[in-house]
């Protein structure tokens, strides 16, 4: 596997279900991100992990719970979601070094539908 | 706060035409980075270019070229001799350094449709 992978690619869940999205990066990066992309909205940053520590939580509802067990893996645990949470969820990774902003590399995304 | 504006929501061209995608940004930081990403129908964002605020040299990569002008806070992207495979949504993004990590502020994207 190369780059950033995400599973599953598609997910349909009811509002009472619990599911998890998985992301894995094979680039040796030390930062990972979760983004939400809804129709007709800009990409929204949800969470940032830098060296496995969460450094940003962009006022995301508690029904989204991230987990970063190591610098290569990132999870997004979902529970009691709402229909408006239906979106494409993108994972990304990048290198953090000094004061330089390196580019983020994205996975293919998980298309989530909440029914 | 940072802001990126891509005023063109959708552009349609015929193959072999040149097309320019506009990007205007706002930031109070003197050190920042600008990016362009391509998102084909498959959904994955593909990194195209990164440019820092101290380097105003224009860049050319094959049929792609980028024009960075700090005086107008613009970072425009031109595709020469467009092809059907260029059809995608293109995002411009801005990053400033922030306490140990960097976050991207994205524009709303421009959908480019290239027809045969």
Coordinates of N, CA, C and O in Angstrom, one line a residue, chain A residues 6-97:
Chain A
X6 N -8.0 4.7 3.1 CA -9.1 4.9 4.0 C -10.1 3.7 3.8 O -10.3 3.3 2.6
X7 N -10.6 3.2 4.9 CA -11.6 2.2 4.8 C -12.7 2.5 5.8 O -12.5 3.1 6.9
X8 N -14.0 2.2 5.5 CA -14.4 1.7 4.2 C -14.5 2.9 3.2 O -14.4 4.1 3.6
X9 N -14.8 2.7 2.0 CA -14.9 3.7 1.0 C -16.4 4.3 1.0 O -16.6 5.4 0.7
X10 N -17.3 3.4 1.3 CA -18.7 3.8 1.4 C -19.3 3.2 2.7 O -19.0 2.1 3.1
X11 N -20.1 4.0 3.3 CA -20.8 3.5 4.6 C -22.2 4.1 4.7 O -22.3 5.3 4.6
X12 N -23.1 3.2 4.9 CA -24.5 3.7 5.2 C -24.8 3.2 6.6 O -24.6 2.0 7.0
X13 N -25.2 4.1 7.4 CA -25.5 3.8 8.8 C -26.8 4.5 9.3 O -27.1 5.6 8.9
X14 N -27.5 3.8 10.2 CA -28.6 4.4 10.9 C -28.2 5.4 12.0 O -27.0 5.4 12.4
X15 N -29.1 6.2 12.4 CA -28.8 7.2 13.4 C -28.4 6.6 14.8 O -27.7 7.2 15.6
X16 N -28.8 5.3 15.0 CA -28.4 4.7 16.3 C -27.2 3.8 16.2 O -26.8 3.2 17.2
X17 N -26.6 3.7 15.1 CA -25.5 2.8 14.9 C -24.2 3.4 15.4 O -24.1 4.6 15.7
X18 N -23.2 2.5 15.7 CA -21.9 2.9 16.0 C -21.0 2.3 14.9 O -21.0 1.1 14.7
X19 N -20.1 3.2 14.3 CA -19.2 2.7 13.3 C -17.9 3.5 13.4 O -17.8 4.5 14.1
X20 N -16.9 3.0 12.8 CA -15.6 3.6 12.8 C -15.0 3.8 11.4 O -15.1 2.8 10.6
X21 N -14.4 4.9 11.1 CA -13.6 5.1 9.9 C -12.2 4.9 10.2 O -11.7 5.4 11.3
X22 N -11.5 4.3 9.3 CA -10.0 4.0 9.5 C -9.2 4.7 8.4 O -9.6 4.8 7.2
X23 N -8.1 5.3 8.8 CA -7.1 5.9 7.9 C -5.7 5.4 8.3 O -5.4 5.3 9.4
X24 N -5.0 5.2 7.2 CA -3.6 4.7 7.4 C -2.7 5.4 6.4 O -3.0 5.5 5.3
X25 N -1.6 6.0 6.9 CA -0.7 6.6 6.0 C 0.7 5.9 6.0 O 1.2 5.5 7.0
X26 N 1.2 5.8 4.8 CA 2.5 5.0 4.5 C 3.6 6.0 4.1 O 4.4 5.6 3.3
X27 N 3.5 7.2 4.5 CA 4.4 8.2 4.0 C 5.4 8.7 5.0 O 6.2 9.6 4.8
X28 N 5.4 8.1 6.2 CA 6.3 8.5 7.3 C 6.0 9.9 7.9 O 6.9 10.5 8.5
X29 N 4.8 10.4 7.7 CA 4.5 11.7 8.2 C 4.2 11.7 9.7 O 4.0 10.6 10.3
X30 N 4.2 12.8 10.3 CA 4.0 12.9 11.8 C 2.7 13.7 12.1 O 2.5 13.9 13.3
X31 N 1.9 14.0 11.2 CA 0.7 14.7 11.5 C -0.4 14.1 10.6 O -0.2 13.8 9.4
X32 N -1.6 14.0 11.2 CA -2.8 13.5 10.5 C -4.0 14.3 10.7 O -4.1 14.9 11.8
X33 N -4.9 14.3 9.8 CA -6.1 15.2 9.8 C -7.3 14.5 9.4 O -7.3 13.6 8.5
X34 N -8.5 14.9 10.0 CA -9.8 14.6 9.5 C -10.5 15.8 8.9 O -10.5 16.8 9.6
X35 N -11.0 15.7 7.7 CA -11.8 16.7 7.1 C -13.2 16.2 6.8 O -13.4 15.0 6.5
X36 N -14.2 17.1 6.7 CA -15.5 16.8 6.3 C -15.8 17.6 5.0 O -15.5 18.8 5.0
X37 N -16.3 17.0 4.0 CA -16.7 17.7 2.8 C -18.1 17.4 2.5 O -18.5 16.3 2.1
X38 N -18.9 18.5 2.7 CA -20.4 18.4 2.4 C -20.6 19.1 1.0 O -19.8 19.9 0.6
X39 N -21.7 18.7 0.4 CA -22.1 19.3 -0.8 C -22.2 20.8 -0.7 O -22.8 21.4 0.2
X40 N -21.6 21.5 -1.6 CA -21.7 23.0 -1.7 C -21.1 23.7 -0.5 O -21.5 24.8 -0.2
X41 N -20.2 23.1 0.2 CA -19.5 23.7 1.4 C -18.0 23.5 1.2 O -17.6 22.5 0.7
X42 N -17.3 24.4 1.8 CA -15.8 24.3 1.7 C -15.4 23.1 2.6 O -16.1 22.7 3.5
X43 N -14.2 22.6 2.3 CA -13.7 21.5 3.2 C -13.5 22.1 4.6 O -13.0 23.1 4.8
X44 N -14.0 21.3 5.5 CA -14.0 21.7 6.9 C -13.0 20.8 7.7 O -13.2 19.6 7.7
X45 N -12.0 21.4 8.3 CA -11.1 20.7 9.2 C -11.8 20.3 10.5 O -12.5 21.1 11.1
X46 N -11.7 19.0 10.8 CA -12.3 18.5 12.0 C -11.3 18.4 13.2 O -11.5 18.9 14.2
X47 N -10.3 17.6 12.9 CA -9.3 17.3 13.9 C -7.9 17.2 13.3 O -7.7 16.9 12.1
X48 N -6.9 17.6 14.2 CA -5.5 17.5 13.8 C -4.8 16.7 14.9 O -5.0 17.0 16.1
X49 N -4.0 15.8 14.5 CA -3.1 15.1 15.4 C -1.7 15.4 14.9 O -1.3 15.1 13.8
X50 N -0.9 15.8 15.9 CA 0.5 16.1 15.6 C 1.3 15.2 16.6 O 1.2 15.4 17.8
X51 N 2.1 14.3 16.1 CA 2.9 13.4 16.9 C 1.9 12.6 17.9 O 2.2 12.5 19.1
X52 N 0.8 12.2 17.4 CA -0.2 11.4 18.1 C -1.0 12.2 19.1 O -1.9 11.7 19.7
X53 N -0.7 13.5 19.2 CA -1.5 14.3 20.2 C -2.5 15.2 19.4 O -2.1 15.8 18.5
X54 N -3.7 15.2 19.9 CA -4.7 16.0 19.3 C -4.4 17.5 19.6 O -4.3 17.9 20.7
X55 N -4.2 18.3 18.5 CA -3.8 19.7 18.7 C -4.9 20.6 18.2 O -4.8 21.8 18.4
X56 N -6.0 20.1 17.6 CA -7.1 20.9 17.2 C -8.3 20.1 17.1 O -8.4 19.0 16.7
X57 N -9.4 20.8 17.6 CA -10.7 20.2 17.5 C -11.6 21.3 17.2 O -11.9 22.2 18.0
X58 N -12.0 21.4 15.9 CA -12.7 22.5 15.4 C -14.2 22.5 15.8 O -15.0 22.5 14.9
X59 N -14.5 22.6 17.1 CA -15.9 22.6 17.5 C -16.7 21.5 16.9 O -17.8 21.7 16.5
X60 N -16.1 20.3 16.9 CA -16.8 19.2 16.3 C -17.7 18.6 17.4 O -17.3 18.4 18.5
X61 N -19.0 18.2 17.0 CA -19.8 17.6 18.0 C -19.3 16.3 18.6 O -18.5 15.6 17.9
X62 N -19.6 16.0 19.8 CA -19.0 14.9 20.5 C -19.4 13.5 19.9 O -18.9 12.5 20.3
X63 N -20.4 13.5 19.0 CA -20.8 12.2 18.3 C -19.7 11.8 17.4 O -19.7 10.7 16.9
X64 N -18.7 12.6 17.1 CA -17.5 12.3 16.4 C -16.3 12.2 17.4 O -16.0 13.2 18.1
X65 N -15.7 11.0 17.4 CA -14.6 10.8 18.4 C -13.4 10.3 17.7 O -13.4 9.2 17.2
X66 N -12.3 11.1 17.6 CA -11.1 10.6 16.9 C -10.2 9.8 17.9 O -10.3 9.9 19.1
X67 N -9.4 9.0 17.2 CA -8.4 8.2 18.0 C -7.2 8.1 17.1 O -7.3 7.8 15.9
X68 N -6.0 8.3 17.7 CA -4.7 8.2 16.9 C -3.8 7.4 17.7 O -3.0 7.9 18.5
X69 N -3.8 6.1 17.6 CA -2.9 5.2 18.4 C -1.4 5.3 18.1 O -0.6 5.1 18.9
X70 N -1.1 5.7 16.9 CA 0.3 6.0 16.5 C 0.3 6.9 15.3 O -0.8 7.3 14.8
X71 N 1.5 7.3 14.9 CA 1.5 8.4 13.8 C 1.1 7.9 12.5 O 1.0 8.7 11.5
X72 N 0.9 6.6 12.3 CA 0.5 6.0 11.0 C -1.0 5.8 10.9 O -1.5 5.5 9.8
X73 N -1.7 5.7 12.0 CA -3.1 5.3 12.0 C -4.0 6.4 12.6 O -3.6 7.0 13.7
X74 N -5.2 6.5 12.1 CA -6.1 7.5 12.6 C -7.5 6.9 12.4 O -7.8 6.4 11.4
X75 N -8.3 7.0 13.5 CA -9.7 6.5 13.4 C -10.7 7.7 13.7 O -10.3 8.7 14.4
X76 N -11.9 7.5 13.2 CA -12.9 8.4 13.5 C -14.1 7.6 13.9 O -14.7 6.9 13.1
X77 N -14.4 7.6 15.2 CA -15.5 6.8 15.8 C -16.8 7.6 15.7 O -16.8 8.8 16.1
X78 N -17.9 6.9 15.2 CA -19.1 7.6 14.9 C -20.2 7.0 15.8 O -20.3 5.8 15.8
X79 N -21.1 7.8 16.4 CA -22.2 7.2 17.1 C -23.3 8.3 17.2 O -23.1 9.5 17.3
X80 N -24.5 7.8 17.1 CA -25.8 8.6 17.1 C -25.6 9.8 16.2 O -25.8 10.9 16.6
X81 N -25.3 9.5 14.9 CA -25.2 10.6 13.9 C -26.5 11.1 13.5 O -27.5 10.5 13.7
X82 N -26.5 12.3 12.8 CA -27.6 12.9 12.3 C -27.6 12.9 10.7 O -26.5 12.8 10.2
X83 N -28.7 13.0 10.1 CA -28.7 12.9 8.6 C -27.8 14.0 8.0 O -27.1 13.8 7.0
X84 N -27.7 15.2 8.7 CA -26.8 16.2 8.2 C -25.3 15.9 8.3 O -24.5 16.7 7.8
X85 N -25.0 14.8 8.9 CA -23.6 14.4 9.0 C -23.2 13.6 7.7 O -22.0 13.2 7.6
X86 N -24.1 13.3 6.9 CA -23.8 12.6 5.6 C -22.9 13.5 4.8 O -23.2 14.7 4.6
X87 N -21.7 13.0 4.4 CA -20.7 13.8 3.7 C -19.6 12.8 3.3 O -19.6 11.6 3.6
X88 N -18.6 13.4 2.6 CA -17.4 12.7 2.3 C -16.4 13.1 3.4 O -16.1 14.2 3.7
X89 N -15.8 12.1 4.1 CA -14.9 12.3 5.1 C -13.5 11.9 4.6 O -13.2 10.8 4.2
X90 N -12.6 12.9 4.7 CA -11.3 12.8 4.1 C -10.2 12.8 5.2 O -10.3 13.6 6.1
X91 N -9.3 11.9 5.0 CA -8.2 11.8 5.9 C -7.0 12.4 5.2 O -6.9 12.2 4.0
X92 N -6.1 13.0 5.9 CA -4.8 13.5 5.2 C -3.7 13.4 6.2 O -3.9 13.3 7.4
X93 N -2.5 13.4 5.7 CA -1.3 13.4 6.5 C -0.3 14.4 5.9 O -0.3 14.8 4.7
X94 N 0.6 14.9 6.8 CA 1.7 15.7 6.3 C 2.9 15.6 7.3 O 2.8 15.1 8.4
X95 N 3.9 16.2 6.8 CA 5.1 16.3 7.7 C 5.1 17.6 8.4 O 4.7 18.7 7.8
X96 N 5.4 17.6 9.7 CA 5.5 18.9 10.4 C 7.0 19.0 10.8 O 7.5 18.1 11.5
X97 N 7.6 20.0 10.3 CA 9.1 20.2 10.6 C 9.4 21.7 10.7 O 9.3 22.4 9.7

